[in-house]
Short mmCIF file of C-alpha atoms in Angstrom, two decimals:
data_model
loop_
_atom_site.label_atom_id
_atom_site.label_comp_id
_atom_site.label_asym_id
_atom_site.label_seq_id
_atom_site.Cartn_x
_atom_site.Cartn_y
_atom_site.Cartn_z
CA MET A 182 -12.50 -2.72 -18.10
CA SER A 183 -12.16 0.36 -16.14
CA THR A 184 -10.37 3.99 -17.17
CA SER A 185 -9.07 6.38 -14.80
CA ASP A 186 -6.79 9.46 -15.72
CA GLN A 187 -3.37 7.93 -15.80
CA HIS A 188 -4.28 4.31 -17.23
CA THR A 189 -7.06 1.77 -18.71
CA ARG A 190 -6.80 -1.52 -16.83
CA ALA A 191 -8.52 -4.67 -18.10
CA VAL A 192 -9.31 -7.48 -15.34
CA PHE A 193 -9.50 -10.59 -16.79
CA ASP A 194 -11.70 -13.65 -14.26
CA LEU A 195 -10.09 -17.08 -14.70
CA SER A 196 -11.21 -20.60 -13.42
CA GLY A 197 -7.56 -21.45 -12.36
CA PRO A 198 -3.90 -20.23 -12.77
CA VAL A 199 -2.81 -19.86 -16.38
CA ASP A 200 0.18 -19.35 -18.47
CA TYR A 201 0.14 -16.33 -20.89
CA LYS A 202 2.46 -14.22 -23.12
CA LEU A 203 2.17 -10.45 -23.42
CA PHE A 204 3.52 -8.64 -26.49
CA GLN A 205 2.66 -5.48 -28.77
CA LEU A 206 2.34 -4.59 -32.49
CA LYS A 207 2.21 -1.44 -34.16
CA ASN A 208 0.81 0.07 -37.20
CA PRO A 209 -1.76 -0.21 -35.60
CA ASP A 210 -1.01 -0.24 -31.98
CA ARG A 211 -1.99 -3.43 -30.14
CA VAL A 212 -1.60 -4.98 -27.06
CA VAL A 213 -1.87 -9.00 -27.45
CA LEU A 214 -2.22 -11.76 -25.15
CA ASP A 215 -1.68 -15.35 -25.93
CA PHE A 216 -3.03 -17.62 -23.15
CA SER A 217 -2.26 -21.23 -23.30
CA ARG A 218 -4.39 -24.26 -22.75
CA ALA A 219 -7.62 -21.78 -22.27
CA HIS A 220 -10.64 -21.12 -23.92
CA LEU A 221 -13.19 -18.48 -23.63
CA ALA A 222 -16.31 -18.99 -21.10
CA LYS A 223 -19.90 -19.89 -22.34
CA GLY A 224 -21.62 -16.94 -23.74
CA PHE A 225 -18.28 -14.45 -23.34
CA GLN A 226 -18.72 -10.93 -24.84
CA SER A 227 -15.81 -8.78 -25.86
CA PRO A 228 -16.42 -5.67 -23.54
CA ASP A 229 -16.76 -2.19 -25.24
CA GLY A 230 -13.79 0.31 -25.74
CA GLY A 231 -13.18 3.16 -23.73
CA GLY A 232 -10.29 5.09 -22.21
CA LEU A 233 -6.91 3.89 -24.23
CA LEU A 234 -8.58 1.13 -25.45
CA LYS A 235 -10.44 0.96 -29.35
CA ASP A 236 -11.74 -2.40 -29.14
CA VAL A 237 -11.32 -5.87 -28.39
CA ARG A 238 -10.78 -9.20 -30.49
CA THR A 239 -10.53 -12.69 -29.65
CA GLY A 240 -9.90 -15.99 -31.29
CA LYS A 241 -7.89 -18.83 -30.71
CA HIS A 242 -4.41 -19.41 -30.21
CA GLY A 243 -2.92 -22.88 -31.56
CA ARG A 244 -4.95 -26.27 -30.87
CA HIS A 245 -5.74 -25.32 -27.27
CA GLY A 246 -5.19 -21.49 -26.97
CA VAL A 247 -6.75 -18.31 -26.33
CA ARG A 248 -5.76 -15.06 -28.02
CA VAL A 249 -7.00 -11.85 -27.08
CA VAL A 250 -5.93 -8.75 -29.12
CA LEU A 251 -6.77 -5.39 -27.46
CA ASP A 252 -6.82 -2.63 -30.37
CA MET A 253 -5.76 0.72 -28.71
CA LYS A 254 -6.13 4.49 -30.08
CA ALA A 255 -2.44 4.90 -29.45
CA GLY A 256 0.79 3.58 -28.45
CA VAL A 257 1.01 2.67 -24.96
CA ARG A 258 3.03 0.70 -22.27
CA PRO A 259 1.51 -2.39 -20.84
CA LYS A 260 1.98 -3.86 -17.30
CA SER A 261 0.50 -6.96 -15.88
CA PHE A 262 0.06 -9.30 -12.93
CA LEU A 263 -1.51 -12.06 -11.68
CA LEU A 264 -3.82 -12.47 -8.40
CA ASP A 265 -4.45 -15.79 -6.80
CA PRO A 266 -8.11 -16.27 -5.25
CA SER A 267 -9.00 -14.17 -2.03
CA GLY A 268 -12.36 -12.25 -0.72
CA GLY A 269 -14.61 -14.14 -2.88
CA ASN A 270 -12.57 -13.55 -6.00
CA GLY A 271 -10.90 -16.48 -8.28
CA TYR A 272 -7.92 -16.30 -9.92
CA ARG A 273 -7.40 -12.84 -11.93
CA LEU A 274 -4.98 -11.57 -14.29
CA VAL A 275 -4.87 -7.58 -14.18
CA LEU A 276 -3.24 -5.67 -17.61
CA ASP A 277 -2.81 -2.07 -16.77
CA MET A 278 -1.96 0.29 -20.24
CA TYR A 279 -0.23 3.46 -19.54
CA PRO A 280 -0.03 6.11 -22.23
CA SER A 281 3.48 5.66 -23.95
CA SER A 282 3.94 9.31 -23.37
CA ASP A 283 2.91 9.39 -19.71
CA ALA A 284 4.82 5.79 -18.59
CA GLY A 285 7.85 5.60 -16.54
CA ARG A 286 9.51 8.65 -16.47
CA ALA A 287 6.30 11.04 -17.00
CA ILE A 288 4.44 9.37 -14.60
CA VAL A 289 7.05 10.36 -12.36
CA ARG A 290 7.38 13.83 -13.21
CA ARG A 291 3.38 14.48 -13.26
CA THR A 292 3.22 13.01 -9.78
CA ALA A 293 6.46 14.46 -8.33
CA PRO A 294 6.25 18.19 -8.10
CA VAL A 295 8.89 20.55 -7.41
CA SER A 296 7.00 21.37 -4.33
CA GLN A 297 7.11 18.18 -2.40
CA ARG A 298 4.41 17.41 -0.14
CA LYS A 299 4.97 16.14 3.59
CA VAL A 300 3.89 12.22 4.31
CA LEU A 301 0.87 12.32 6.64
CA VAL A 302 0.47 9.97 9.31
CA ALA A 303 -2.08 9.55 11.46
CA ILE A 304 -1.77 8.65 14.98
CA ASP A 305 -4.65 6.92 17.02
CA PRO A 306 -4.27 6.78 20.90
CA GLY A 307 -6.76 3.83 21.33
CA HIS A 308 -9.74 4.10 23.65
CA GLY A 309 -10.73 7.71 25.55
CA GLY A 310 -13.57 8.72 27.08
CA LYS A 311 -15.87 6.05 28.48
CA ASP A 312 -13.85 3.46 26.88
CA SER A 313 -11.14 3.25 29.19
CA GLY A 314 -9.43 0.26 27.94
CA ALA A 315 -7.46 -2.08 30.00
CA HIS A 316 -6.39 -1.70 33.53
CA GLY A 317 -2.95 -2.09 35.18
CA PRO A 318 -2.67 -3.86 38.74
CA GLY A 319 -1.69 -0.50 40.14
CA GLY A 320 -4.59 1.50 38.68
CA LEU A 321 -3.01 2.85 35.27
CA GLU A 322 -5.47 3.18 32.52
CA GLU A 323 -5.04 2.08 29.33
CA LYS A 324 -6.70 5.07 27.27
CA THR A 325 -4.24 7.48 29.63
CA VAL A 326 -0.66 5.68 28.25
CA THR A 327 -2.45 5.77 24.81
CA LEU A 328 -2.46 9.21 24.65
CA ALA A 329 0.38 10.16 26.26
CA ILE A 330 2.46 8.01 23.87
CA ALA A 331 0.61 9.25 20.53
CA LYS A 332 1.14 13.01 21.67
CA ARG A 333 5.17 12.44 21.87
CA LEU A 334 4.85 10.50 18.79
CA ALA A 335 2.84 13.56 16.91
CA ALA A 336 5.43 15.92 18.25
CA LEU A 337 8.51 13.94 17.01
CA VAL A 338 7.01 13.55 13.56
CA ASP A 339 6.14 17.22 13.16
CA LYS A 340 9.59 17.83 13.81
CA GLN A 341 11.22 15.36 11.06
CA PRO A 342 11.43 16.91 7.47
CA GLY A 343 8.92 15.86 5.17
CA MET A 344 6.33 14.81 7.80
CA GLN A 345 3.43 15.74 9.34
CA ALA A 346 0.98 14.15 11.85
CA ILE A 347 -2.60 14.29 12.71
CA LEU A 348 -4.21 13.03 15.97
CA THR A 349 -7.59 11.06 16.08
CA ARG A 350 -7.96 12.50 19.60
CA ASP A 351 -6.24 14.99 21.44
CA ASP A 352 -7.91 14.74 24.93
CA ASP A 353 -9.75 12.17 26.80
CA THR A 354 -12.58 11.94 24.30
CA TYR A 355 -14.51 8.69 23.39
CA ILE A 356 -14.34 7.52 19.17
CA PRO A 357 -16.34 5.12 17.58
CA LEU A 358 -13.55 2.68 15.95
CA GLU A 359 -14.62 3.04 12.47
CA ARG A 360 -14.72 6.58 12.73
CA ARG A 361 -10.87 6.53 13.80
CA PHE A 362 -10.05 4.98 10.37
CA GLU A 363 -12.06 7.34 8.64
CA ILE A 364 -10.27 10.36 9.99
CA ALA A 365 -7.25 8.74 8.26
CA ARG A 366 -8.87 8.20 5.11
CA GLN A 367 -10.27 11.95 5.05
CA HIS A 368 -7.01 13.46 5.54
CA LYS A 369 -5.68 11.27 2.89
CA ALA A 370 -3.23 9.68 5.06
CA ASP A 371 0.07 7.94 3.96
CA LEU A 372 -0.08 5.74 7.29
CA PHE A 373 -2.32 5.15 10.16
CA VAL A 374 -0.75 4.20 13.59
CA SER A 375 -3.03 2.85 16.30
CA ILE A 376 -1.75 3.23 19.72
CA HIS A 377 -2.40 0.67 22.68
CA ALA A 378 -1.42 -1.43 25.52
CA ASN A 379 -2.05 -5.29 25.96
CA SER A 380 -3.60 -7.14 28.78
CA CYS A 381 -3.62 -10.56 29.70
CA PRO A 382 -6.72 -11.78 32.10
CA ASN A 383 -6.06 -13.05 35.62
CA HIS A 384 -2.47 -11.57 35.79
CA CYS A 385 -0.90 -13.92 33.80
CA SER A 386 2.99 -13.24 33.21
CA ALA A 387 3.02 -11.99 29.70
CA ARG A 388 4.86 -8.67 28.78
CA GLY A 389 6.37 -7.14 25.95
CA ALA A 390 5.47 -5.09 22.63
CA SER A 391 3.71 -6.39 19.66
CA VAL A 392 2.37 -4.96 15.66
CA TRP A 393 -0.47 -5.96 14.32
CA VAL A 394 -1.99 -5.66 11.13
CA LEU A 395 -5.40 -6.80 9.44
CA SER A 396 -6.19 -10.43 9.09
CA THR A 397 -7.45 -11.86 5.59
CA HIS A 398 -10.66 -12.20 7.37
CA GLY A 399 -11.08 -8.99 8.43
CA LYS A 400 -10.27 -7.48 5.05
CA GLU A 401 -13.14 -9.75 3.61
CA SER A 402 -15.48 -8.46 6.25
CA GLU A 403 -14.69 -4.66 5.53
CA ALA A 404 -14.78 -5.65 1.40
CA GLY A 405 -18.32 -7.04 1.92
CA LYS A 406 -19.82 -4.11 4.18
CA TRP A 407 -18.49 -1.36 1.36
CA LEU A 408 -19.97 -3.23 -0.99
CA ALA A 409 -23.30 -4.27 0.72
CA ARG A 410 -23.61 -0.05 1.75
CA SER A 411 -24.90 2.01 -1.04
CA GLU A 412 -23.52 4.91 0.55
CA ASN A 413 -19.83 3.89 -0.20
CA ALA A 414 -20.85 4.07 -3.91
CA SER A 415 -19.75 7.53 -4.36
CA ASP A 416 -16.64 6.89 -2.10
CA LEU A 417 -13.17 6.89 -3.51
CA VAL A 418 -11.11 3.51 -2.77
CA GLY A 419 -7.49 4.18 -3.70
CA GLY A 420 -8.23 7.12 -6.22
CA VAL A 421 -10.68 5.47 -7.73
CA SER A 422 -14.73 6.16 -7.51
CA LEU A 423 -17.19 3.04 -7.27
CA ASP A 424 -20.09 5.05 -8.29
CA ASN A 425 -21.29 3.47 -11.91
CA ARG A 426 -19.54 0.36 -11.44
CA SER A 427 -20.84 -3.14 -11.68
CA HIS A 428 -20.70 -4.99 -8.63
CA THR A 429 -18.09 -7.43 -9.78
CA LEU A 430 -15.62 -4.37 -11.20
CA ALA A 431 -16.34 -2.94 -7.66
CA ALA A 432 -15.39 -6.00 -5.47
CA VAL A 433 -12.08 -6.53 -8.03
CA LEU A 434 -10.88 -2.80 -7.47
CA LEU A 435 -11.49 -2.84 -3.64
CA ASP A 436 -9.65 -6.02 -3.39
CA LEU A 437 -6.78 -4.50 -5.12
CA SER A 438 -6.81 -1.68 -3.26
CA GLN A 439 -7.10 -3.24 0.18
CA GLY A 440 -4.26 -5.81 -0.81
CA ALA A 441 -2.07 -3.09 -1.94
CA SER A 442 -2.57 -1.51 1.29
CA MET A 443 -2.38 -4.74 3.09
CA GLN A 444 1.05 -5.38 1.83
CA ALA A 445 2.40 -2.27 2.73
CA SER A 446 0.95 -2.60 6.32
CA LYS A 447 3.33 -5.45 6.74
CA GLN A 448 6.45 -3.77 5.24
CA VAL A 449 5.97 -0.78 8.07
CA GLY A 450 5.14 -3.03 10.51
CA HIS A 451 7.88 -5.17 10.28
CA ASP A 452 9.82 -1.78 10.24
CA VAL A 453 8.35 -0.53 13.45
CA LEU A 454 9.07 -4.03 15.18
CA GLY A 455 12.81 -3.84 14.28
CA ALA A 456 12.84 -0.79 16.34
CA LEU A 457 10.94 -1.96 18.84
CA LYS A 458 13.35 -4.75 19.86
CA GLY A 459 15.93 -2.43 21.20
CA ILE A 460 13.66 -1.02 24.14
CA ILE A 461 11.59 -3.65 25.22
CA PRO A 462 11.09 -7.44 24.77
CA LEU A 463 9.04 -8.43 22.40
CA TYR A 464 5.87 -10.26 23.05
CA LYS A 465 5.77 -11.75 19.11
CA PRO A 466 8.80 -11.73 17.51
CA ARG A 467 6.84 -11.32 13.96
CA VAL A 468 4.36 -8.92 12.78
CA GLN A 469 0.61 -10.43 13.91
CA HIS A 470 -2.40 -10.21 12.24
CA ALA A 471 -5.81 -9.84 13.83
CA ASN A 472 -9.69 -8.51 12.64
CA PHE A 473 -9.02 -5.19 14.68
CA VAL A 474 -11.69 -2.56 13.59
CA VAL A 475 -9.51 0.12 13.13
CA LEU A 476 -7.03 -1.80 10.85
CA ARG A 477 -9.90 -2.05 8.47
CA SER A 478 -9.10 1.13 5.88
CA PRO A 479 -9.32 -0.11 2.03
CA ASP A 480 -6.58 2.12 1.24
CA VAL A 481 -4.34 3.25 4.02
CA PRO A 482 -1.72 1.15 5.38
CA SER A 483 -2.18 0.50 8.71
CA ILE A 484 -0.58 -1.03 12.16
CA LEU A 485 -1.74 -1.14 15.68
CA VAL A 486 1.05 -1.06 18.05
CA GLU A 487 0.72 -2.56 21.31
CA THR A 488 3.40 -0.55 23.66
CA ALA A 489 3.61 -3.37 26.35
CA PHE A 490 1.15 -5.23 28.76
CA ILE A 491 -0.08 -2.73 31.29
CA SER A 492 -1.46 -5.98 33.06
CA ASN A 493 1.96 -7.08 33.68
CA ARG A 494 3.27 -5.04 36.94
CA HIS A 495 7.02 -4.54 35.67
CA ASP A 496 5.32 -3.19 31.99
CA GLU A 497 3.04 -1.11 34.12
CA ARG A 498 5.91 0.67 35.96
CA LEU A 499 7.69 1.20 32.36
CA LEU A 500 4.21 2.81 31.06
CA ARG A 501 3.81 4.92 33.46
CA SER A 502 7.16 6.33 32.94
CA PRO A 503 7.77 9.20 31.09
CA ARG A 504 10.84 7.92 29.81
CA TYR A 505 9.93 4.91 28.58
CA ARG A 506 6.87 6.59 26.89
CA GLN A 507 9.36 8.78 25.19
CA LYS A 508 11.56 5.94 24.25
CA MET A 509 8.77 4.09 22.68
CA ALA A 510 7.68 7.02 20.56
CA ARG A 511 11.16 7.24 19.35
CA ALA A 512 11.20 3.72 18.40
CA ILE A 513 7.78 3.92 16.56
CA LEU A 514 9.35 7.20 14.54
CA LYS A 515 12.37 5.13 13.67
CA GLY A 516 10.09 2.36 12.25
CA VAL A 517 8.02 4.71 10.36
CA GLU A 518 11.02 6.97 8.98
CA HIS A 519 12.62 3.77 7.99
CA TYR A 520 9.56 2.82 5.80
CA PHE A 521 8.96 6.02 4.22
CA THR A 522 12.62 6.28 3.47
CA THR A 523 12.91 2.95 1.51
CA THR A 524 9.15 3.08 0.06
CA PRO A 525 8.59 6.60 -0.49
CA PRO A 526 4.96 7.73 -1.68
CA GLN A 527 5.62 9.33 -5.14
CA GLY A 528 5.48 13.12 -5.01
CA THR A 529 6.70 13.42 -1.06
CA TRP A 530 9.70 14.86 0.45
CA PHE A 531 11.05 11.10 0.92
CA ALA A 532 10.70 10.27 -2.68
CA ALA A 533 12.85 13.58 -3.70
CA GLN A 534 15.53 12.28 -1.28
CA TRP A 535 15.20 8.84 -2.67
CA ALA A 536 16.24 10.08 -6.07
CA LYS A 537 18.63 12.56 -5.14
CA LYS A 538 20.47 9.92 -3.11
CA HIS A 539 20.49 7.50 -6.34
CA GLY A 540 21.25 10.14 -8.62
CA VAL A 541 17.87 10.34 -10.18
CA LYS A 542 16.60 13.64 -11.45
CA ILE A 543 12.93 14.28 -11.46
CA ALA A 544 12.09 16.90 -13.88
CA SER A 545 9.08 19.39 -12.54
CA THR A 546 5.39 19.35 -13.16
CA GLU A 547 5.88 22.02 -15.98
CA ALA A 548 8.78 19.80 -17.98
CA ALA A 549 6.03 16.78 -17.71
CA SER A 550 3.50 19.18 -19.64
CA SER A 551 5.72 19.48 -22.68
CA SER A 552 4.50 17.89 -25.78
CA SER A 553 6.37 14.72 -25.71
CA GLY A 554 6.57 14.19 -21.74
CA VAL A 555 9.43 12.16 -22.38
CA ALA A 556 12.90 13.14 -21.92
CA SER A 557 15.55 12.11 -24.18
CA ALA A 558 18.43 9.84 -23.01
CA ASP A 559 21.24 12.39 -23.15
CA SER A 560 18.93 14.41 -20.53
CA GLY A 561 20.68 12.61 -17.64
CA VAL A 562 16.78 11.96 -16.56
CA GLN A 563 16.43 7.99 -15.44
CA ASP A 564 13.32 6.17 -14.78
CA LEU A 565 11.92 6.07 -11.17
CA HIS A 566 9.85 2.59 -10.99
CA LYS A 567 7.55 2.00 -7.85
CA VAL A 568 7.92 -1.71 -7.61
CA SER A 569 3.99 -3.99 -7.57
CA ASN A 570 3.26 -6.58 -5.59
CA GLY A 571 4.28 -9.54 -7.91
CA GLU A 572 6.82 -8.07 -10.10
CA THR A 573 10.24 -9.36 -10.39
CA LEU A 574 13.48 -7.58 -11.08
CA SER A 575 13.34 -9.73 -14.78
CA GLY A 576 9.91 -8.35 -15.56
CA ILE A 577 11.31 -4.94 -14.99
CA ALA A 578 14.10 -4.79 -17.11
CA HIS A 579 12.49 -6.47 -19.72
CA GLN A 580 9.46 -3.67 -19.38
CA TYR A 581 12.15 -0.99 -19.33
CA GLY A 582 14.55 -2.54 -21.83
CA VAL A 583 17.61 -2.46 -19.94
CA SER A 584 19.45 -5.32 -18.33
CA MET A 585 19.14 -6.82 -15.04
CA ASP A 586 22.80 -6.03 -14.16
CA ALA A 587 22.02 -2.43 -15.09
CA ILE A 588 19.49 -2.00 -12.63
CA LYS A 589 21.22 -3.44 -9.73
CA ASN A 590 24.20 -1.62 -10.35
CA ALA A 591 22.26 1.43 -10.38
CA ASN A 592 20.75 0.94 -7.16
CA ASN A 593 23.37 -1.06 -5.72
CA MET A 594 21.58 -4.01 -5.07
CA ASP A 595 23.42 -7.34 -4.69
CA SER A 596 20.71 -9.66 -4.97
CA ASN A 597 17.87 -10.28 -7.97
CA MET A 598 15.18 -10.03 -5.25
CA VAL A 599 12.92 -6.59 -5.34
CA ARG A 600 10.19 -5.47 -2.55
CA ALA A 601 6.99 -4.65 -3.21
CA GLY A 602 6.60 -0.71 -2.67
CA SER A 603 10.28 -0.05 -2.80
CA MET A 604 11.68 2.53 -5.71
CA LEU A 605 14.16 1.56 -8.17
CA ALA A 606 16.34 3.98 -10.44
CA ILE A 607 15.98 2.60 -14.06
CA PRO A 608 19.09 3.92 -16.21
CA THR A 609 18.59 5.22 -19.43
CA GLY A 610 20.16 5.09 -22.62
#
């Protein structure tokens, strides 16, 4: 069990995949989970209450099942999803319980004030100082190229409405690898983009651009390091402090946060890769995975862009060209902007533009602090739902009590597929 300002979370450790049914009962308020073909582990003890939770009761359900009843202090809106084994953890069922007065519409209102903040893009020029990076056959240094492209990208980002850039370095300075993504975390960046130039030994003919995200091995390495270092205990991961958490719970919270960041990284990586197609041949046609240190942030989506092969004479000439550097910066910006347009963080200018485009009225923070926190159906305010990893359109429709067709019509969708991180307008009434 864990509790934050907005919700109470229960994580069930499972020995394997499981079928379950989730429903609610009123008077008193209860959330019920029925597990098929399951039993409680030896020595299981129900956790104490806390947050929205009053008590937990367990018992048999049918001949071969288990029922878990969570007695709530008030009405809640539950949301659940299953996680496959990863990072040393087995199968897990995650159950989030939001106050009924703070769920759906109200959460959007509280996190989307009238004054919309800008998304913050941390731009990292690779190498620098004593670390010159790769060298081209004509003597061009990677650290020079990455800084030039990064500065151009930062200038373009700052010119865009709703966007702001920070540079991990703006001169020929050496910065340790781990310090680079820490700079992004300290500024609470929405995205981390590391700029590099690829190199091939022995002057091979490889050329073109590629985009990389963190591999599963890199995720596990960083998670182990975080859990082993006591100075991280009071730090925030995904907005949650690991202080005073058990090792197991801290591992679950870290895994959930980094898993979501990796999913978002793949999405923005795909968008950037698509934008690069128009200016240079792609070395790899799909987003690649690697254990790069700079991509290991547990809660900031991160990509690494290899702008070209500096070891290739043709690519080196491109990288030396101010025109190509500007075209590369514009392509990266195009991909990043498309990502934020289709997957806007709540409370940002992009979220407000998305809501306007889809006819969703987002009330002010003051409106959210009203006694009920929920608008009536005839107020014209729609729900704004951010799709989580593992959610389906049918599940979202069931959660809000509307039909799948109604959601598809409200969002101009032509299929039942939903993309993790995307925003959906939920029609009311």
